[in-house]
Short mmCIF file of C-alpha atoms in Angstrom, two decimals:
data_model
loop_
_atom_site.label_atom_id
_atom_site.label_comp_id
_atom_site.label_asym_id
_atom_site.label_seq_id
_atom_site.Cartn_x
_atom_site.Cartn_y
_atom_site.Cartn_z
CA UNK Q 1336 54.88 -28.92 -33.20
CA UNK Q 1337 55.50 -25.92 -31.03
CA UNK Q 1338 53.09 -23.86 -33.13
CA UNK Q 1339 50.31 -26.43 -32.56
CA UNK Q 1340 50.78 -26.21 -28.79
CA UNK Q 1341 50.47 -22.41 -28.88
CA UNK Q 1342 47.33 -22.63 -31.00
CA UNK Q 1343 45.86 -25.23 -28.62
CA UNK Q 1344 46.58 -22.99 -25.62
CA UNK Q 1345 44.96 -20.03 -27.37
CA UNK Q 1346 41.96 -22.22 -28.16
CA UNK Q 1347 41.72 -23.32 -24.52
CA UNK Q 1348 41.91 -19.71 -23.34
CA UNK Q 1349 39.12 -18.74 -25.72
CA UNK Q 1350 36.98 -21.63 -24.45
CA UNK Q 1351 37.55 -20.62 -20.81
CA UNK Q 1352 36.66 -17.02 -21.67
CA UNK Q 1353 33.51 -18.14 -23.45
CA UNK Q 1354 32.45 -20.32 -20.49
CA UNK Q 1355 33.01 -17.40 -18.10
CA UNK Q 1356 30.84 -15.12 -20.24
CA UNK Q 1357 28.07 -17.75 -20.35
CA UNK Q 1358 28.23 -18.19 -16.56
CA UNK Q 1359 28.00 -14.41 -16.00
CA UNK Q 1360 25.01 -14.13 -18.36
CA UNK Q 1361 23.22 -17.04 -16.63
CA UNK Q 1362 23.78 -15.46 -13.19
CA UNK Q 1363 22.48 -12.09 -14.47
CA UNK Q 1364 19.37 -13.78 -15.88
CA UNK Q 1365 18.76 -15.60 -12.59
CA UNK Q 1366 19.00 -12.32 -10.64
CA UNK Q 1367 16.59 -10.66 -13.08
CA UNK Q 1368 14.18 -13.60 -12.79
CA UNK Q 1369 14.20 -13.52 -8.98
CA UNK Q 1370 13.53 -9.76 -8.95
CA UNK Q 1371 10.69 -10.00 -11.47
CA UNK Q 1372 9.05 -12.92 -9.64
CA UNK Q 1373 9.11 -11.01 -6.36
CA UNK Q 1374 7.48 -7.95 -7.91
CA UNK Q 1375 4.84 -9.99 -9.71
CA UNK Q 1376 3.80 -12.03 -6.66
CA UNK Q 1377 1.02 -9.64 -5.64
CA UNK Q 1378 3.19 -7.47 -3.43
CA UNK Q 1379 1.87 -4.00 -2.90
CA UNK Q 1380 3.58 -1.11 -4.66
CA UNK Q 1381 3.82 2.26 -2.97
CA UNK Q 1382 2.03 4.79 -5.13
CA UNK Q 1383 2.07 8.57 -5.16
CA UNK Q 1384 -1.47 8.61 -6.60
CA UNK Q 1385 -2.81 6.47 -3.75
CA UNK Q 1386 -0.92 8.62 -1.24
CA UNK Q 1387 -2.49 11.77 -2.71
CA UNK Q 1388 -5.94 10.17 -2.62
CA UNK Q 1389 -5.43 9.18 1.02
CA UNK Q 1390 -4.34 12.74 1.87
CA UNK Q 1391 -7.46 14.15 0.17
CA UNK Q 1392 -9.67 11.76 2.13
CA UNK Q 1393 -7.94 12.62 5.42
CA UNK Q 1394 -8.57 16.35 4.86
CA UNK Q 1395 -12.22 15.94 3.81
CA UNK Q 1396 -14.66 17.43 6.32
CA UNK Q 1397 -17.39 15.13 7.61
CA UNK Q 1398 -20.80 15.85 9.15
CA UNK Q 1399 -19.67 14.53 12.55
CA UNK Q 1400 -19.27 17.08 15.34
CA UNK Q 1401 -18.11 15.34 18.53
CA UNK Q 1402 -18.15 18.47 20.70
CA UNK Q 1403 -20.41 21.12 19.17
CA UNK Q 1404 -22.04 21.59 15.80
CA UNK Q 1405 -20.02 24.09 13.79
CA UNK Q 1406 -16.79 22.23 14.63
CA UNK Q 1407 -16.97 19.29 12.24
CA UNK Q 1408 -14.29 16.60 12.15
CA UNK Q 1409 -12.15 15.82 9.12
CA UNK Q 1410 -11.65 12.12 8.42
CA UNK Q 1411 -8.26 12.37 10.13
CA UNK Q 1412 -9.98 13.70 13.27
CA UNK Q 1413 -12.72 11.10 12.88
CA UNK Q 1414 -10.14 8.27 12.92
CA UNK Q 1415 -8.86 9.71 16.19
CA UNK Q 1416 -12.40 10.11 17.57
CA UNK Q 1417 -13.17 6.51 16.66
CA UNK Q 1418 -10.03 5.31 18.44
CA UNK Q 1419 -10.99 7.40 21.48
CA UNK Q 1420 -14.51 5.94 21.53
CA UNK Q 1421 -16.16 9.33 21.04
CA UNK Q 1422 -19.62 9.97 19.66
CA UNK Q 1423 -20.87 12.34 16.97
CA UNK Q 1424 -23.01 14.43 19.32
CA UNK Q 1425 -24.90 16.16 16.53
CA UNK Q 1426 -25.81 12.84 14.86
CA UNK Q 1427 -26.37 10.71 17.97
CA UNK Q 1428 -24.12 8.03 16.46
CA UNK Q 1429 -20.86 6.40 17.50
CA UNK Q 1430 -17.93 7.91 15.60
CA UNK Q 1431 -16.71 4.46 14.46
CA UNK Q 1432 -20.10 3.61 12.97
CA UNK Q 1433 -20.29 6.96 11.21
CA UNK Q 1434 -16.67 6.61 10.03
CA UNK Q 1435 -17.33 3.19 8.53
CA UNK Q 1436 -20.45 4.37 6.71
CA UNK Q 1437 -19.22 7.76 5.50
CA UNK Q 1438 -15.75 6.55 4.50
CA UNK Q 1439 -17.27 3.88 2.25
CA UNK Q 1440 -19.46 6.52 0.57
CA UNK Q 1441 -16.64 9.03 0.07
CA UNK Q 1442 -14.19 6.47 -1.33
CA UNK Q 1443 -16.88 5.01 -3.60
CA UNK Q 1444 -17.66 8.51 -4.93
CA UNK Q 1445 -13.98 9.36 -5.44
CA UNK Q 1446 -13.25 6.11 -7.28
CA UNK Q 1447 -16.41 6.19 -9.40
CA UNK Q 1448 -14.57 7.96 -12.21
CA UNK Q 1449 -11.60 5.57 -12.02
CA UNK Q 1450 -12.60 2.76 -14.37
CA UNK Q 1451 -9.35 0.88 -13.78
CA UNK Q 1452 -9.86 0.46 -10.00
CA UNK Q 1453 -11.66 -2.81 -9.29
CA UNK Q 1454 -11.26 -2.95 -5.50
CA UNK Q 1455 -10.02 -1.03 -2.51
CA UNK Q 1456 -9.10 -1.72 1.10
CA UNK Q 1457 -8.63 0.64 4.03
CA UNK Q 1458 -7.16 -0.65 7.29
CA UNK Q 1459 -6.60 1.22 10.53
CA UNK Q 1460 -4.20 -0.30 13.06
CA UNK Q 1461 -2.92 0.69 16.46
CA UNK Q 1462 0.84 0.10 16.48
CA UNK Q 1463 2.77 -0.52 19.67
CA UNK Q 1464 5.75 -2.54 20.91
CA UNK Q 1465 3.77 -5.79 20.95
CA UNK Q 1466 2.59 -5.52 17.32
CA UNK Q 1467 -0.53 -4.10 15.78
CA UNK Q 1468 -4.21 -4.29 16.60
CA UNK Q 1469 -6.87 -3.80 13.93
CA UNK Q 1470 -9.38 -1.02 14.59
CA UNK Q 1471 -11.19 -0.72 11.26
CA UNK Q 1472 -11.16 -2.72 8.04
CA UNK Q 1473 -13.08 -1.73 4.91
CA UNK Q 1474 -12.83 -3.83 1.77
CA UNK Q 1475 -14.95 -3.59 -1.37
CA UNK Q 1476 -14.58 -5.17 -4.79
CA UNK Q 1477 -12.72 -8.10 -6.28
CA UNK Q 1478 -8.98 -7.69 -6.78
CA UNK Q 1479 -7.51 -9.46 -9.78
CA UNK Q 1480 -4.84 -6.96 -10.83
CA UNK Q 1481 -1.97 -4.90 -9.49
CA UNK Q 1482 -2.15 -3.60 -5.92
CA UNK Q 1483 -0.88 -0.10 -5.13
CA UNK Q 1484 -0.90 1.36 -1.66
CA UNK Q 1485 -0.01 4.14 0.71
CA UNK Q 1486 -0.12 4.65 4.44
CA UNK Q 1487 -0.23 7.46 6.92
CA UNK Q 1488 0.68 7.60 10.59
CA UNK Q 1489 -1.50 9.41 13.12
CA UNK Q 1490 -0.68 10.09 16.76
CA UNK Q 1491 -3.52 9.98 19.30
CA UNK Q 1492 -2.76 10.54 22.99
CA UNK Q 1493 0.75 9.18 22.57
CA UNK Q 1494 -0.48 6.11 20.66
CA UNK Q 1495 0.43 5.50 17.02
CA UNK Q 1496 -2.31 4.73 14.50
CA UNK Q 1497 -1.56 3.56 10.98
CA UNK Q 1498 -4.07 4.22 8.19
CA UNK Q 1499 -3.30 2.09 5.13
CA UNK Q 1500 -5.08 2.30 1.79
CA UNK Q 1501 -4.73 -0.20 -1.05
CA UNK Q 1502 -6.20 0.09 -4.54
CA UNK Q 1503 -6.41 -2.75 -7.02
CA UNK Q 1504 -6.17 -1.83 -10.70
CA UNK Q 1505 -7.02 -4.20 -13.53
#
């Protein structure tokens, strides 16, 4: 009789241990599921490739010379000129208009060889204590895949500008 009680207690302990293991596995699966759903919900991933592409674009020299002709702006300078409301004196065109047009052409040319990129978006915001104000928004293509992005901060006359680039890969 005593032996049966000991065997029953051992059996109960094994059952409790088994239930605990099942509960731990279920909790681990739920955590994994929550993490995978968050990543797959279209959230943007930070990408070194997109960051490098954005840096190349920012250092590219344009045909806009706001002050005098041999001193051409890079795209980084052109973003600042656009924010400051300057004009490309050698082209007789507003810097924002030229930025919009030339940036589209440069990005299109750079991404032409990237067959996996189906869309891109470039946003420029002024950031301050009250939030952010959109300055420029360029979007081309149809995004149906994974979004990767990068951003870069610029300082213009004490103001903070944020240039954000997103690429959509199929």
